[in-house]
Structure formats: structure tokens, C-alpha cells
PDB file of N, CA and C in Angstrom:
ATOM      1  N   MET A   1     203.293  30.452 103.342  1.00  0.00           N
ATOM      2  CA  MET A   1     202.358  31.592 103.278  1.00  0.00           C
ATOM      3  C   MET A   1     203.141  32.836 102.983  1.00  0.00           C
ATOM      4  N   ASN A   2     202.699  33.655 102.125  1.00  0.00           N
ATOM      5  CA  ASN A   2     203.358  34.896 101.884  1.00  0.00           C
ATOM      6  C   ASN A   2     203.096  35.970 102.950  1.00  0.00           C
ATOM      7  N   PRO A   3     204.162  36.761 103.298  1.00  0.00           N
ATOM      8  CA  PRO A   3     203.871  37.817 104.270  1.00  0.00           C
ATOM      9  C   PRO A   3     202.798  38.759 103.824  1.00  0.00           C
ATOM     10  N   PRO A   4     202.057  39.365 104.730  1.00  0.00           N
ATOM     11  CA  PRO A   4     201.007  40.279 104.260  1.00  0.00           C
ATOM     12  C   PRO A   4     201.598  41.522 103.613  1.00  0.00           C
ATOM     13  N   SER A   5     200.822  42.129 102.825  1.00  0.00           N
ATOM     14  CA  SER A   5     201.329  43.316 102.144  1.00  0.00           C
ATOM     15  C   SER A   5     201.192  44.647 102.982  1.00  0.00           C
ATOM     16  N   ALA A   6     200.340  44.473 104.057  1.00  0.00           N
ATOM     17  CA  ALA A   6     200.191  45.644 105.006  1.00  0.00           C
ATOM     18  C   ALA A   6     200.731  45.270 106.322  1.00  0.00           C
ATOM     19  N   ARG A   7     201.255  46.239 107.054  1.00  0.00           N
ATOM     20  CA  ARG A   7     201.724  45.926 108.453  1.00  0.00           C
ATOM     21  C   ARG A   7     200.584  45.768 109.428  1.00  0.00           C
ATOM     22  N   LEU A   8     199.564  46.528 109.333  1.00  0.00           N
ATOM     23  CA  LEU A   8     198.379  46.509 110.254  1.00  0.00           C
ATOM     24  C   LEU A   8     197.265  45.663 109.590  1.00  0.00           C
ATOM     25  N   LEU A   9     196.771  44.698 110.322  1.00  0.00           N
ATOM     26  CA  LEU A   9     195.734  43.777 109.915  1.00  0.00           C
ATOM     27  C   LEU A   9     194.479  43.853 110.683  1.00  0.00           C
ATOM     28  N   THR A  10     193.365  43.554 110.024  1.00  0.00           N
ATOM     29  CA  THR A  10     192.112  43.348 110.764  1.00  0.00           C
ATOM     30  C   THR A  10     192.167  42.054 111.520  1.00  0.00           C
ATOM     31  N   LYS A  11     191.249  41.787 112.408  1.00  0.00           N
ATOM     32  CA  LYS A  11     191.272  40.542 113.139  1.00  0.00           C
ATOM     33  C   LYS A  11     191.206  39.346 112.219  1.00  0.00           C
ATOM     34  N   THR A  12     190.363  39.416 111.208  1.00  0.00           N
ATOM     35  CA  THR A  12     190.249  38.382 110.297  1.00  0.00           C
ATOM     36  C   THR A  12     191.543  38.065 109.547  1.00  0.00           C
ATOM     37  N   GLN A  13     192.172  39.137 109.105  1.00  0.00           N
ATOM     38  CA  GLN A  13     193.441  39.066 108.398  1.00  0.00           C
ATOM     39  C   GLN A  13     194.518  38.490 109.301  1.00  0.00           C
ATOM     40  N   ALA A  14     194.516  39.024 110.556  1.00  0.00           N
ATOM     41  CA  ALA A  14     195.519  38.518 111.520  1.00  0.00           C
ATOM     42  C   ALA A  14     195.367  37.049 111.827  1.00  0.00           C
ATOM     43  N   ALA A  15     194.133  36.609 112.006  1.00  0.00           N
ATOM     44  CA  ALA A  15     193.823  35.190 112.194  1.00  0.00           C
ATOM     45  C   ALA A  15     194.260  34.363 111.052  1.00  0.00           C
ATOM     46  N   SER A  16     193.985  34.800 109.890  1.00  0.00           N
ATOM     47  CA  SER A  16     194.415  34.049 108.637  1.00  0.00           C
ATOM     48  C   SER A  16     195.933  33.975 108.527  1.00  0.00           C
ATOM     49  N   TYR A  17     196.586  35.094 108.866  1.00  0.00           N
ATOM     50  CA  TYR A  17     198.039  35.148 108.861  1.00  0.00           C
ATOM     51  C   TYR A  17     198.641  34.084 109.804  1.00  0.00           C
ATOM     52  N   CYS A  18     197.973  33.792 110.977  1.00  0.00           N
ATOM     53  CA  CYS A  18     198.404  32.781 111.869  1.00  0.00           C
ATOM     54  C   CYS A  18     197.901  31.394 111.601  1.00  0.00           C
ATOM     55  N   GLY A  19     197.059  31.275 110.609  1.00  0.00           N
ATOM     56  CA  GLY A  19     196.428  30.001 110.299  1.00  0.00           C
ATOM     57  C   GLY A  19     195.382  29.573 111.269  1.00  0.00           C
ATOM     58  N   LEU A  20     194.691  30.541 111.853  1.00  0.00           N
ATOM     59  CA  LEU A  20     193.587  30.304 112.820  1.00  0.00           C
ATOM     60  C   LEU A  20     192.309  30.885 112.359  1.00  0.00           C
ATOM     61  N   SER A  21     191.172  30.412 112.969  1.00  0.00           N
ATOM     62  CA  SER A  21     189.898  31.088 112.725  1.00  0.00           C
ATOM     63  C   SER A  21     189.908  32.334 113.540  1.00  0.00           C
ATOM     64  N   PRO A  22     189.104  33.317 113.179  1.00  0.00           N
ATOM     65  CA  PRO A  22     189.021  34.562 113.996  1.00  0.00           C
ATOM     66  C   PRO A  22     188.637  34.248 115.401  1.00  0.00           C
ATOM     67  N   ALA A  23     187.720  33.305 115.653  1.00  0.00           N
ATOM     68  CA  ALA A  23     187.326  33.043 117.071  1.00  0.00           C
ATOM     69  C   ALA A  23     188.491  32.425 117.803  1.00  0.00           C
ATOM     70  N   THR A  24     189.211  31.498 117.230  1.00  0.00           N
ATOM     71  CA  THR A  24     190.352  30.896 118.031  1.00  0.00           C
ATOM     72  C   THR A  24     191.451  31.949 118.172  1.00  0.00           C
ATOM     73  N   PHE A  25     191.749  32.741 117.160  1.00  0.00           N
ATOM     74  CA  PHE A  25     192.681  33.778 117.353  1.00  0.00           C
ATOM     75  C   PHE A  25     192.360  34.700 118.488  1.00  0.00           C
ATOM     76  N   GLY A  26     191.120  35.129 118.518  1.00  0.00           N
ATOM     77  CA  GLY A  26     190.692  36.008 119.683  1.00  0.00           C
ATOM     78  C   GLY A  26     190.805  35.342 121.045  1.00  0.00           C
ATOM     79  N   GLY A  27     190.768  34.015 121.060  1.00  0.00           N
ATOM     80  CA  GLY A  27     190.864  33.328 122.337  1.00  0.00           C
ATOM     81  C   GLY A  27     192.252  33.025 122.793  1.00  0.00           C
ATOM     82  N   VAL A  28     193.212  32.907 121.846  1.00  0.00           N
ATOM     83  CA  VAL A  28     194.520  32.469 122.264  1.00  0.00           C
ATOM     84  C   VAL A  28     195.656  33.509 122.109  1.00  0.00           C
ATOM     85  N   CYS A  29     195.398  34.460 121.208  1.00  0.00           N
ATOM     86  CA  CYS A  29     196.413  35.450 120.927  1.00  0.00           C
ATOM     87  C   CYS A  29     196.349  36.635 121.948  1.00  0.00           C
ATOM     88  N   PRO A  30     197.520  36.867 122.655  1.00  0.00           N
ATOM     89  CA  PRO A  30     197.455  37.944 123.648  1.00  0.00           C
ATOM     90  C   PRO A  30     197.830  39.295 123.078  1.00  0.00           C
ATOM     91  N   VAL A  31     198.115  39.367 121.784  1.00  0.00           N
ATOM     92  CA  VAL A  31     198.433  40.654 121.170  1.00  0.00           C
ATOM     93  C   VAL A  31     197.204  41.590 121.183  1.00  0.00           C
ATOM     94  N   LYS A  32     197.383  42.706 121.625  1.00  0.00           N
ATOM     95  CA  LYS A  32     196.302  43.687 121.704  1.00  0.00           C
ATOM     96  C   LYS A  32     196.237  44.512 120.395  1.00  0.00           C
ATOM     97  N   PRO A  33     195.044  44.767 119.877  1.00  0.00           N
ATOM     98  CA  PRO A  33     194.979  45.557 118.668  1.00  0.00           C
ATOM     99  C   PRO A  33     195.197  47.044 118.985  1.00  0.00           C
ATOM    100  N   ILE A  34     195.566  47.772 117.968  1.00  0.00           N
ATOM    101  CA  ILE A  34     195.736  49.201 118.049  1.00  0.00           C
ATOM    102  C   ILE A  34     194.446  49.834 117.585  1.00  0.00           C
ATOM    103  N   ALA A  35     193.961  50.773 118.317  1.00  0.00           N
ATOM    104  CA  ALA A  35     192.686  51.509 118.011  1.00  0.00           C
ATOM    105  C   ALA A  35     193.112  52.695 117.139  1.00  0.00           C
ATOM    106  N   LEU A  36     192.656  52.640 115.828  1.00  0.00           N
ATOM    107  CA  LEU A  36     192.928  53.697 114.942  1.00  0.00           C
ATOM    108  C   LEU A  36     191.798  54.724 114.858  1.00  0.00           C
ATOM    109  N   GLY A  37     190.731  54.357 115.541  1.00  0.00           N
ATOM    110  CA  GLY A  37     189.511  55.195 115.568  1.00  0.00           C
ATOM    111  C   GLY A  37     188.500  54.701 116.497  1.00  0.00           C
ATOM    112  N   GLU A  38     187.291  55.128 116.386  1.00  0.00           N
ATOM    113  CA  GLU A  38     186.224  54.717 117.195  1.00  0.00           C
ATOM    114  C   GLU A  38     185.707  53.302 116.716  1.00  0.00           C
ATOM    115  N   GLY A  39     185.430  52.430 117.656  1.00  0.00           N
ATOM    116  CA  GLY A  39     184.777  51.183 117.315  1.00  0.00           C
ATOM    117  C   GLY A  39     185.723  50.080 116.968  1.00  0.00           C
ATOM    118  N   VAL A  40     185.259  48.887 117.093  1.00  0.00           N
ATOM    119  CA  VAL A  40     186.025  47.657 116.898  1.00  0.00           C
ATOM    120  C   VAL A  40     186.546  47.567 115.332  1.00  0.00           C
ATOM    121  N   ARG A  41     185.740  48.187 114.496  1.00  0.00           N
ATOM    122  CA  ARG A  41     186.068  48.099 113.042  1.00  0.00           C
ATOM    123  C   ARG A  41     187.368  48.847 112.753  1.00  0.00           C
ATOM    124  N   MET A  42     187.779  49.698 113.649  1.00  0.00           N
ATOM    125  CA  MET A  42     189.027  50.436 113.407  1.00  0.00           C
ATOM    126  C   MET A  42     190.244  49.857 114.165  1.00  0.00           C
ATOM    127  N   HIS A  43     190.086  48.710 114.784  1.00  0.00           N
ATOM    128  CA  HIS A  43     191.153  48.005 115.455  1.00  0.00           C
ATOM    129  C   HIS A  43     191.985  47.276 114.486  1.00  0.00           C
ATOM    130  N   ARG A  44     193.280  47.385 114.644  1.00  0.00           N
ATOM    131  CA  ARG A  44     194.282  46.669 113.714  1.00  0.00           C
ATOM    132  C   ARG A  44     195.337  45.984 114.552  1.00  0.00           C
ATOM    133  N   TYR A  45     195.842  44.883 114.145  1.00  0.00           N
ATOM    134  CA  TYR A  45     196.881  44.150 114.733  1.00  0.00           C
ATOM    135  C   TYR A  45     198.149  44.339 113.942  1.00  0.00           C
ATOM    136  N   ASP A  46     199.265  44.659 114.735  1.00  0.00           N
ATOM    137  CA  ASP A  46     200.580  44.891 114.137  1.00  0.00           C
ATOM    138  C   ASP A  46     201.177  43.556 113.795  1.00  0.00           C
ATOM    139  N   VAL A  47     201.607  43.298 112.554  1.00  0.00           N
ATOM    140  CA  VAL A  47     202.229  42.025 112.178  1.00  0.00           C
ATOM    141  C   VAL A  47     203.464  41.777 113.024  1.00  0.00           C
ATOM    142  N   ARG A  48     204.216  42.866 113.312  1.00  0.00           N
ATOM    143  CA  ARG A  48     205.453  42.661 114.122  1.00  0.00           C
ATOM    144  C   ARG A  48     205.197  42.108 115.549  1.00  0.00           C
ATOM    145  N   ASP A  49     204.052  42.586 116.129  1.00  0.00           N
ATOM    146  CA  ASP A  49     203.686  42.115 117.476  1.00  0.00           C
ATOM    147  C   ASP A  49     203.230  40.588 117.340  1.00  0.00           C
ATOM    148  N   ILE A  50     202.560  40.308 116.278  1.00  0.00           N
ATOM    149  CA  ILE A  50     202.110  38.925 116.083  1.00  0.00           C
ATOM    150  C   ILE A  50     203.311  37.973 115.889  1.00  0.00           C
ATOM    151  N   ASP A  51     204.326  38.489 115.056  1.00  0.00           N
ATOM    152  CA  ASP A  51     205.522  37.717 114.834  1.00  0.00           C
ATOM    153  C   ASP A  51     206.250  37.511 116.093  1.00  0.00           C
ATOM    154  N   ASN A  52     206.336  38.485 117.003  1.00  0.00           N
ATOM    155  CA  ASN A  52     207.049  38.357 118.233  1.00  0.00           C
ATOM    156  C   ASN A  52     206.312  37.347 119.145  1.00  0.00           C
ATOM    157  N   TRP A  53     205.016  37.313 119.124  1.00  0.00           N
ATOM    158  CA  TRP A  53     204.274  36.295 119.890  1.00  0.00           C
ATOM    159  C   TRP A  53     204.590  34.902 119.428  1.00  0.00           C
ATOM    160  N   ILE A  54     204.505  34.725 118.070  1.00  0.00           N
ATOM    161  CA  ILE A  54     204.859  33.375 117.474  1.00  0.00           C
ATOM    162  C   ILE A  54     206.238  32.987 117.759  1.00  0.00           C
ATOM    163  N   ASP A  55     207.206  33.999 117.592  1.00  0.00           N
ATOM    164  CA  ASP A  55     208.609  33.650 117.860  1.00  0.00           C
ATOM    165  C   ASP A  55     208.856  33.192 119.278  1.00  0.00           C
ATOM    166  N   GLY A  56     208.075  33.685 120.252  1.00  0.00           N
ATOM    167  CA  GLY A  56     208.122  33.271 121.628  1.00  0.00           C
ATOM    168  C   GLY A  56     208.032  31.815 121.863  1.00  0.00           C
ATOM    169  N   PHE A  57     207.211  31.215 121.029  1.00  0.00           N
ATOM    170  CA  PHE A  57     206.983  29.709 121.105  1.00  0.00           C
ATOM    171  C   PHE A  57     208.221  28.983 120.636  1.00  0.00           C
ATOM    172  N   LYS A  58     208.913  29.499 119.702  1.00  0.00           N
ATOM    173  CA  LYS A  58     210.071  28.829 119.019  1.00  0.00           C
ATOM    174  C   LYS A  58     211.337  28.988 120.015  1.00  0.00           C
ATOM    175  N   THR A  59     211.455  30.054 120.655  1.00  0.00           N
ATOM    176  CA  THR A  59     212.698  30.358 121.490  1.00  0.00           C
ATOM    177  C   THR A  59     212.540  29.783 122.899  1.00  0.00           C
ATOM    178  N   GLY A  60     211.307  29.374 123.268  1.00  0.00           N
ATOM    179  CA  GLY A  60     211.090  28.893 124.628  1.00  0.00           C
ATOM    180  C   GLY A  60     211.041  30.041 125.667  1.00  0.00           C
ATOM    181  N   GLY A  61     210.999  31.256 125.128  1.00  0.00           N
ATOM    182  CA  GLY A  61     210.959  32.461 126.009  1.00  0.00           C
ATOM    183  C   GLY A  61     209.541  32.588 126.651  1.00  0.00           C
ATOM    184  N   ALA A  62     209.452  33.572 127.466  1.00  0.00           N
ATOM    185  CA  ALA A  62     208.175  33.806 128.067  1.00  0.00           C
ATOM    186  C   ALA A  62     207.128  34.259 127.118  1.00  0.00           C
ATOM    187  N   VAL A  63     206.073  33.501 126.969  1.00  0.00           N
ATOM    188  CA  VAL A  63     205.012  33.860 126.002  1.00  0.00           C
ATOM    189  C   VAL A  63     203.843  34.382 126.958  1.00  0.00           C
ATOM    190  N   PRO A  64     203.376  35.578 126.586  1.00  0.00           N
ATOM    191  CA  PRO A  64     202.267  36.166 127.442  1.00  0.00           C
ATOM    192  C   PRO A  64     201.073  35.215 127.414  1.00  0.00           C
ATOM    193  N   PRO A  65     200.396  35.132 128.517  1.00  0.00           N
ATOM    194  CA  PRO A  65     199.201  34.253 128.627  1.00  0.00           C
ATOM    195  C   PRO A  65     198.095  34.694 127.670  1.00  0.00           C
ATOM    196  N   SER A  66     197.396  33.744 127.115  1.00  0.00           N
ATOM    197  CA  SER A  66     196.247  34.047 126.261  1.00  0.00           C
ATOM    198  C   SER A  66     195.047  34.555 127.110  1.00  0.00           C
ATOM    199  N   LYS A  67     194.067  35.136 126.466  1.00  0.00           N
ATOM    200  CA  LYS A  67     192.951  35.604 127.222  1.00  0.00           C
ATOM    201  C   LYS A  67     192.240  34.501 127.949  1.00  0.00           C
ATOM    202  N   PHE A  68     192.217  33.306 127.356  1.00  0.00           N
ATOM    203  CA  PHE A  68     191.679  32.122 127.985  1.00  0.00           C
ATOM    204  C   PHE A  68     192.477  31.796 129.318  1.00  0.00           C
ATOM    205  N   GLU A  69     193.750  31.737 129.166  1.00  0.00           N
ATOM    206  CA  GLU A  69     194.634  31.450 130.360  1.00  0.00           C
ATOM    207  C   GLU A  69     194.439  32.447 131.482  1.00  0.00           C
ATOM    208  N   GLU A  70     194.328  33.725 131.051  1.00  0.00           N
ATOM    209  CA  GLU A  70     194.046  34.784 132.047  1.00  0.00           C
ATOM    210  C   GLU A  70     192.777  34.576 132.843  1.00  0.00           C
ATOM    211  N   LEU A  71     191.719  34.204 132.061  1.00  0.00           N
ATOM    212  CA  LEU A  71     190.453  34.025 132.726  1.00  0.00           C
ATOM    213  C   LEU A  71     190.480  32.769 133.673  1.00  0.00           C
ATOM    214  N   ILE A  72     191.115  31.684 133.206  1.00  0.00           N
ATOM    215  CA  ILE A  72     191.244  30.480 134.029  1.00  0.00           C
ATOM    216  C   ILE A  72     192.047  30.714 135.294  1.00  0.00           C
ATOM    217  N   ASN A  73     193.115  31.597 135.180  1.00  0.00           N
ATOM    218  CA  ASN A  73     193.976  31.897 136.333  1.00  0.00           C
ATOM    219  C   ASN A  73     193.176  32.724 137.348  1.00  0.00           C
ATOM    220  N   LYS A  74     192.191  33.478 136.915  1.00  0.00           N
ATOM    221  CA  LYS A  74     191.402  34.245 137.893  1.00  0.00           C
ATOM    222  C   LYS A  74     190.437  33.477 138.685  1.00  0.00           C
ATOM    223  N   LEU A  75     190.138  32.239 138.271  1.00  0.00           N
ATOM    224  CA  LEU A  75     189.239  31.396 139.027  1.00  0.00           C
ATOM    225  C   LEU A  75     189.812  30.813 140.240  1.00  0.00           C
TER     226      LEU A  75
END
């Protein structure tokens, strides 16, 4: 896959970049979007943050828990 041409991605673009559906991406990715304005439509994901999250799987380093894991841990 070619790297994205923009550094900041919509949720759909970020999910595609990771090879995930938007619903799965929202459930497993702990990267928080940057609010560029009012409303969810103005949220953008930084490619560098996504890359760091993915790299954490390869290095065996501490990977932040996903939203799903956070909810399960609260039970």
C-alpha cells in the first residue's frame, strides 16, 4: 500500500490505511483524533500516531489498550 498523500486522515481514510473497516478501526485503535473544528466531521487522525501504534506491535513494546479493552477492564 502506498503511503497517504496527506498527514491527517479522516476516520475512513485512517481505517483504510490500516486495512480495517471504519467500525473495526474505531473499536481497536487507541489513537485519538485531532479536533480541527466543531463536530466529528472535523476530526483527523495523524498518520504518525497511527504508525507508532502499529510499530508497537512489531517491537513488542507497550501498546496502548484499545477502546474495547478499556471497556472490558472496567467491568
